[in-house]
């Protein structure tokens, strides 16, 4: 990495580097601004996988998850930059990997998650497109970047946290927009498209992206510092954060649900034993026969899914080895002894999680020219399959449990009420000005942003859905509607689970919420 590359990774905000003793104290400023942000503190009250009320005891939230991702990411970054000179040379050619930047990205990566976790993200996306007329919808990664770029504040600029290009680029897991500035690749074959970039027959969630149109200029500015990185690829620091997120997510939620008694050993064991015993028979079944959820069928569906969408790394041999490894160490090991709160079971959890995290952290490599569906930093094939199988355990035996569906339906209703009622409130010419000040500020900020787009990048504005013309919406009333819609989403996404539930109750006029200030 030459001096010009180093300069482009930074921004010209004066920092006394001699006062800190660090080579790049600007990155430390980034990290501290994120960690002192109210959006970061808010994560302690936002669902990670399921709400704590759904399992009856404390489980990971978005804040504890982010802290653990930060620890894993820092360990990987230190490993990449200190152990292998050849690997370090590749990292330098790709733009560098500063451990503090990696920590900043890991701390910030979930800032944009709305109330109720991934469920909330999907519900807000649907409401944004169908109820509010925003073609871009809602996306948690794009919301995180919007917080850093526009919604949060610091002492040196009017909008955003004024982070370095390196830290801003490091949170761009999907460095494109939803409708424009997308990967210029052949979408006919999803295996040749970046992971998350397109909805396909394998994905039920909408396509992923990291910046709304309002914030695309900031995304492009941050990415311009990394000339050796392909437009659809993450920076090295972002790849480290993404791998660390996968590792933490695959293990710490299993920890939660083992403690809570939600992860039942018998059900998991029969799935794994049946697959290992009957793998050849299961492989011969038609796809339709596998949807009845008989033992072993879900693992066979997983095997077929990864072979279809990730042929560059998926392997039947590695998959069976990972199923066997997880069956031995998790299913027949940790889960075989019910958690009773004793020191013995606490030590068993600690030993299991620590050994797996240590092994996965060491199973990373840097690739100068990775597959389009991978990153410059990725897991070795064995570890990649292990993470895939671990994620399967809590998806199949926790998230898909029917008894959690009742909570999720109620949470969806809360978000529906919030979006509908806040939109109606702002539409009231007499009472609209009495809406929450933060909501009014967000609407003003988004509206100003759309007017700036009309002046600077009019082609980025969405087309009018009610017109046969492809011309973008540009009249003041249309821009005002877009600004109000985005402002409502910014406001709802800034709430905690409890705040969202309480506000929805008040807006519905529920008797329990009538008491002033409740």
Tab-separated table of N, CA, C and O in Angstrom, residues 214-285:
chain	number	residue	atom	x	y	z
A	214	UNK	N	-30.091	7.894	-1.073
A	214	UNK	CA	-29.734	9.124	-0.361
A	214	UNK	C	-28.275	9.127	0.083
A	214	UNK	O	-27.682	10.195	0.262
A	215	UNK	N	-27.700	7.946	0.293
A	215	UNK	CA	-26.354	7.846	0.865
A	215	UNK	C	-25.344	7.253	-0.112
A	215	UNK	O	-24.208	6.952	0.271
A	216	UNK	N	-25.739	7.084	-1.380
A	216	UNK	CA	-24.851	6.462	-2.358
A	216	UNK	C	-23.583	7.271	-2.587
A	216	UNK	O	-22.499	6.704	-2.786
A	217	UNK	N	-23.716	8.604	-2.569
A	217	UNK	CA	-22.522	9.411	-2.814
A	217	UNK	C	-21.475	9.166	-1.744
A	217	UNK	O	-20.268	9.101	-2.031
A	218	UNK	N	-21.911	8.977	-0.495
A	218	UNK	CA	-20.969	8.709	0.589
A	218	UNK	C	-20.360	7.319	0.442
A	218	UNK	O	-19.172	7.112	0.715
A	219	UNK	N	-21.165	6.352	0.001
A	219	UNK	CA	-20.646	5.008	-0.230
A	219	UNK	C	-19.577	5.020	-1.320
A	219	UNK	O	-18.499	4.433	-1.166
A	220	UNK	N	-19.865	5.697	-2.426
A	220	UNK	CA	-18.918	5.750	-3.533
A	220	UNK	C	-17.646	6.492	-3.137
A	220	UNK	O	-16.544	6.117	-3.553
A	221	UNK	N	-17.782	7.515	-2.323
A	221	UNK	CA	-16.615	8.242	-1.844
A	221	UNK	C	-15.722	7.349	-0.992
A	221	UNK	O	-14.499	7.327	-1.166
A	222	UNK	N	-16.330	6.602	-0.071
A	222	UNK	CA	-15.543	5.710	0.787
A	222	UNK	C	-14.858	4.621	-0.035
A	222	UNK	O	-13.682	4.308	0.169
A	223	UNK	N	-15.576	4.065	-0.991
A	223	UNK	CA	-15.027	2.983	-1.795
A	223	UNK	C	-13.931	3.461	-2.748
A	223	UNK	O	-13.098	2.665	-3.183
A	224	UNK	N	-13.927	4.730	-3.087
A	224	UNK	CA	-12.932	5.241	-4.029
A	224	UNK	C	-11.514	5.131	-3.485
A	224	UNK	O	-10.545	5.211	-4.238
A	225	UNK	N	-11.379	4.930	-2.182
A	225	UNK	CA	-10.055	4.786	-1.580
A	225	UNK	C	-9.453	3.410	-1.834
A	225	UNK	O	-8.276	3.193	-1.543
A	226	UNK	N	-10.233	2.474	-2.389
A	226	UNK	CA	-9.780	1.088	-2.515
A	226	UNK	C	-9.793	0.677	-3.982
A	226	UNK	O	-10.651	-0.075	-4.443
A	227	UNK	N	-8.815	1.170	-4.707
A	227	UNK	CA	-8.777	0.957	-6.152
A	227	UNK	C	-8.445	-0.473	-6.545
A	227	UNK	O	-8.711	-0.880	-7.680
A	228	UNK	N	-7.874	-1.265	-5.650
A	228	UNK	CA	-7.514	-2.657	-5.972
A	228	UNK	C	-8.653	-3.628	-5.701
A	228	UNK	O	-8.520	-4.823	-5.974
A	229	UNK	N	-9.764	-3.135	-5.170
A	229	UNK	CA	-10.906	-3.988	-4.827
A	229	UNK	C	-11.960	-3.887	-5.920
A	229	UNK	O	-12.335	-2.782	-6.328
A	230	UNK	N	-12.455	-5.027	-6.406
A	230	UNK	CA	-13.509	-5.027	-7.418
A	230	UNK	C	-14.760	-4.341	-6.869
A	230	UNK	O	-15.010	-4.373	-5.658
A	231	UNK	N	-15.585	-3.729	-7.732
A	231	UNK	CA	-16.743	-2.957	-7.263
A	231	UNK	C	-17.706	-3.741	-6.376
A	231	UNK	O	-18.351	-3.166	-5.509
A	232	UNK	N	-17.829	-5.046	-6.606
A	232	UNK	CA	-18.771	-5.852	-5.832
A	232	UNK	C	-18.119	-6.534	-4.624
A	232	UNK	O	-18.799	-7.211	-3.865
A	233	UNK	N	-16.805	-6.371	-4.455
A	233	UNK	CA	-16.110	-7.053	-3.373
A	233	UNK	C	-16.001	-6.174	-2.125
A	233	UNK	O	-15.886	-4.956	-2.214
A	234	UNK	N	-16.020	-6.803	-0.973
A	234	UNK	CA	-15.772	-6.115	0.283
A	234	UNK	C	-14.290	-5.740	0.386
A	234	UNK	O	-13.431	-6.397	-0.196
A	235	UNK	N	-13.994	-4.701	1.157
A	235	UNK	CA	-12.603	-4.454	1.505
A	235	UNK	C	-12.116	-5.575	2.418
A	235	UNK	O	-12.920	-6.352	2.957
A	236	UNK	N	-10.811	-5.674	2.592
A	236	UNK	CA	-10.265	-6.717	3.470
A	236	UNK	C	-10.821	-6.560	4.875
A	236	UNK	O	-11.230	-7.545	5.520
A	237	UNK	N	-10.866	-5.332	5.374
A	237	UNK	CA	-11.373	-5.103	6.742
A	237	UNK	C	-12.838	-5.490	6.858
A	237	UNK	O	-13.269	-6.050	7.871
A	238	UNK	N	-13.610	-5.218	5.819
A	238	UNK	CA	-15.018	-5.622	5.822
A	238	UNK	C	-15.143	-7.147	5.785
A	238	UNK	O	-15.991	-7.725	6.473
A	239	UNK	N	-14.298	-7.815	4.991
A	239	UNK	CA	-14.331	-9.276	4.934
A	239	UNK	C	-14.026	-9.895	6.292
A	239	UNK	O	-14.651	-10.888	6.685
A	240	UNK	N	-13.078	-9.317	7.011
A	240	UNK	CA	-12.754	-9.814	8.356
A	240	UNK	C	-13.969	-9.677	9.267
A	240	UNK	O	-14.331	-10.609	10.001
A	241	UNK	N	-14.611	-8.519	9.226
A	241	UNK	CA	-15.808	-8.320	10.048
A	241	UNK	C	-16.906	-9.309	9.683
A	241	UNK	O	-17.569	-9.885	10.553
A	242	UNK	N	-17.100	-9.551	8.398
A	242	UNK	CA	-18.159	-10.442	7.940
A	242	UNK	C	-17.907	-11.884	8.384
A	242	UNK	O	-18.825	-12.582	8.843
A	243	UNK	N	-16.665	-12.338	8.259
A	243	UNK	CA	-16.325	-13.687	8.715
A	243	UNK	C	-16.512	-13.801	10.226
A	243	UNK	O	-17.054	-14.796	10.727
A	244	UNK	N	-16.093	-12.780	10.970
A	244	UNK	CA	-16.255	-12.792	12.430
A	244	UNK	C	-17.727	-12.823	12.816
A	244	UNK	O	-18.119	-13.496	13.782
A	245	UNK	N	-18.564	-12.116	12.069
A	245	UNK	CA	-20.004	-12.118	12.318
A	245	UNK	C	-20.568	-13.518	12.145
A	245	UNK	O	-21.367	-14.001	12.958
A	246	UNK	N	-20.151	-14.209	11.083
A	246	UNK	CA	-20.605	-15.584	10.848
A	246	UNK	C	-20.185	-16.514	11.990
A	246	UNK	O	-20.974	-17.349	12.451
A	247	UNK	N	-18.940	-16.370	12.419
A	247	UNK	CA	-18.435	-17.237	13.496
A	247	UNK	C	-19.214	-17.008	14.785
A	247	UNK	O	-19.681	-17.959	15.428
A	248	UNK	N	-19.358	-15.744	15.171
A	248	UNK	CA	-20.055	-15.438	16.426
A	248	UNK	C	-21.516	-15.860	16.368
A	248	UNK	O	-22.050	-16.444	17.318
A	249	UNK	N	-22.157	-15.568	15.249
A	249	UNK	CA	-23.577	-15.905	15.102
A	249	UNK	C	-23.799	-17.413	15.175
A	249	UNK	O	-24.793	-17.883	15.746
A	250	UNK	N	-22.878	-18.174	14.618
A	250	UNK	CA	-23.067	-19.631	14.550
A	250	UNK	C	-22.912	-20.296	15.910
A	250	UNK	O	-23.402	-21.416	16.102
A	251	UNK	N	-22.236	-19.635	16.868
A	251	UNK	CA	-21.939	-20.281	18.149
A	251	UNK	C	-22.662	-19.671	19.350
A	251	UNK	O	-23.181	-20.398	20.191
A	252	UNK	N	-22.716	-18.356	19.435
A	252	UNK	CA	-23.242	-17.758	20.659
A	252	UNK	C	-24.745	-17.948	20.818
A	252	UNK	O	-25.251	-18.001	21.941
A	253	UNK	N	-25.474	-18.059	19.711
A	253	UNK	CA	-26.902	-18.320	19.839
A	253	UNK	C	-27.163	-19.753	20.317
A	253	UNK	O	-28.119	-20.007	21.051
A	254	UNK	N	-26.300	-20.691	19.908
A	254	UNK	CA	-26.423	-22.056	20.426
A	254	UNK	C	-26.211	-22.062	21.934
A	254	UNK	O	-26.904	-22.769	22.678
A	255	UNK	N	-25.258	-21.263	22.387
A	255	UNK	CA	-25.004	-21.079	23.821
A	255	UNK	C	-26.281	-20.630	24.528
A	255	UNK	O	-26.709	-21.214	25.545
A	256	UNK	N	-26.943	-19.595	23.984
A	256	UNK	CA	-28.178	-19.073	24.577
A	256	UNK	C	-29.239	-20.149	24.733
A	256	UNK	O	-29.855	-20.319	25.795
A	257	UNK	N	-29.498	-20.851	23.647
A	257	UNK	CA	-30.645	-21.740	23.626
A	257	UNK	C	-30.383	-23.050	24.358
A	257	UNK	O	-31.325	-23.722	24.786
A	258	UNK	N	-29.117	-23.409	24.525
A	258	UNK	CA	-28.786	-24.523	25.406
A	258	UNK	C	-29.092	-24.138	26.848
A	258	UNK	O	-29.735	-24.887	27.592
A	259	UNK	N	-28.690	-22.938	27.252
A	259	UNK	CA	-28.965	-22.480	28.619
A	259	UNK	C	-30.462	-22.388	28.882
A	259	UNK	O	-30.943	-22.699	29.971
A	260	UNK	N	-31.199	-21.928	27.880
A	260	UNK	CA	-32.637	-21.708	28.066
A	260	UNK	C	-33.452	-22.987	27.963
A	260	UNK	O	-34.660	-22.966	28.217
A	261	UNK	N	-32.823	-24.078	27.584
A	261	UNK	CA	-33.559	-25.328	27.441
A	261	UNK	C	-34.393	-25.391	26.182
A	261	UNK	O	-35.246	-26.280	26.037
A	262	UNK	N	-34.160	-24.452	25.254
A	262	UNK	CA	-34.929	-24.416	24.013
A	262	UNK	C	-34.401	-25.438	23.016
A	262	UNK	O	-35.166	-26.057	22.265
A	263	UNK	N	-33.099	-25.652	23.017
A	263	UNK	CA	-32.472	-26.572	22.076
A	263	UNK	C	-32.523	-27.982	22.662
A	263	UNK	O	-31.748	-28.341	23.542
A	264	UNK	N	-33.460	-28.766	22.197
A	264	UNK	CA	-33.709	-30.093	22.746
A	264	UNK	C	-32.817	-31.132	22.064
A	264	UNK	O	-32.885	-31.322	20.846
A	265	UNK	N	-32.033	-31.839	22.865
A	265	UNK	CA	-31.060	-32.768	22.320
A	265	UNK	C	-31.694	-33.890	21.510
A	265	UNK	O	-31.188	-34.270	20.458
A	266	UNK	N	-32.826	-34.398	21.964
A	266	UNK	CA	-33.422	-35.561	21.297
A	266	UNK	C	-33.792	-35.246	19.851
A	266	UNK	O	-33.508	-36.026	18.927
A	267	UNK	N	-34.430	-34.087	19.630
A	267	UNK	CA	-34.861	-33.732	18.276
A	267	UNK	C	-33.667	-33.498	17.357
A	267	UNK	O	-33.657	-33.906	16.192
A	268	UNK	N	-32.630	-32.826	17.874
A	268	UNK	CA	-31.448	-32.555	17.058
A	268	UNK	C	-30.722	-33.860	16.759
A	268	UNK	O	-30.274	-34.104	15.629
A	269	UNK	N	-30.625	-34.717	17.755
A	269	UNK	CA	-29.888	-35.967	17.598
A	269	UNK	C	-30.504	-36.869	16.529
A	269	UNK	O	-29.780	-37.461	15.702
A	270	UNK	N	-31.817	-36.984	16.504
A	270	UNK	CA	-32.439	-37.881	15.534
A	270	UNK	C	-32.237	-37.355	14.116
A	270	UNK	O	-32.066	-38.136	13.158
A	271	UNK	N	-32.231	-36.034	13.937
A	271	UNK	CA	-31.973	-35.451	12.616
A	271	UNK	C	-30.572	-35.812	12.133
A	271	UNK	O	-30.374	-36.269	11.004
A	272	UNK	N	-29.585	-35.628	13.003
A	272	UNK	CA	-28.194	-35.876	12.615
A	272	UNK	C	-27.912	-37.365	12.433
A	272	UNK	O	-27.250	-37.767	11.476
A	273	UNK	N	-28.407	-38.184	13.359
A	273	UNK	CA	-28.148	-39.625	13.250
A	273	UNK	C	-28.760	-40.193	11.977
A	273	UNK	O	-28.152	-41.016	11.285
A	274	UNK	N	-29.994	-39.758	11.676
A	274	UNK	CA	-30.668	-40.289	10.493
A	274	UNK	C	-29.932	-39.889	9.219
A	274	UNK	O	-29.771	-40.702	8.303
A	275	UNK	N	-29.503	-38.636	9.146
A	275	UNK	CA	-28.782	-38.201	7.951
A	275	UNK	C	-27.500	-39.005	7.771
A	275	UNK	O	-27.198	-39.481	6.666
A	276	UNK	N	-26.725	-39.168	8.831
A	276	UNK	CA	-25.452	-39.890	8.728
A	276	UNK	C	-25.668	-41.359	8.371
A	276	UNK	O	-24.875	-41.957	7.645
A	277	UNK	N	-26.765	-41.928	8.845
A	277	UNK	CA	-27.042	-43.346	8.571
A	277	UNK	C	-27.621	-43.548	7.175
A	277	UNK	O	-27.272	-44.513	6.482
A	278	UNK	N	-28.502	-42.623	6.735
A	278	UNK	CA	-29.269	-42.841	5.499
A	278	UNK	C	-28.916	-41.851	4.396
A	278	UNK	O	-29.739	-41.561	3.525
A	279	UNK	N	-27.710	-41.332	4.407
A	279	UNK	CA	-27.373	-40.262	3.464
A	279	UNK	C	-27.601	-40.665	2.008
A	279	UNK	O	-28.144	-39.890	1.224
A	280	UNK	N	-27.204	-41.851	1.623
A	280	UNK	CA	-27.357	-42.262	0.227
A	280	UNK	C	-28.830	-42.409	-0.147
A	280	UNK	O	-29.235	-42.056	-1.261
A	281	UNK	N	-29.639	-42.934	0.776
A	281	UNK	CA	-31.077	-43.050	0.515
A	281	UNK	C	-31.710	-41.683	0.379
A	281	UNK	O	-32.531	-41.435	-0.526
A	282	UNK	N	-31.346	-40.754	1.254
A	282	UNK	CA	-31.900	-39.404	1.216
A	282	UNK	C	-31.500	-38.681	-0.065
A	282	UNK	O	-32.289	-37.941	-0.651
A	283	UNK	N	-30.277	-38.908	-0.528
A	283	UNK	CA	-29.797	-38.246	-1.742
A	283	UNK	C	-30.587	-38.678	-2.971
A	283	UNK	O	-30.638	-37.942	-3.970
A	284	UNK	N	-31.222	-39.848	-2.920
A	284	UNK	CA	-31.971	-40.358	-4.068
A	284	UNK	C	-33.415	-39.869	-4.092
A	284	UNK	O	-34.127	-40.082	-5.075
A	285	UNK	N	-33.896	-39.221	-3.028
A	285	UNK	CA	-35.284	-38.770	-2.955
A	285	UNK	C	-35.514	-37.559	-3.849
A	285	UNK	O	-34.621	-36.731	-4.059
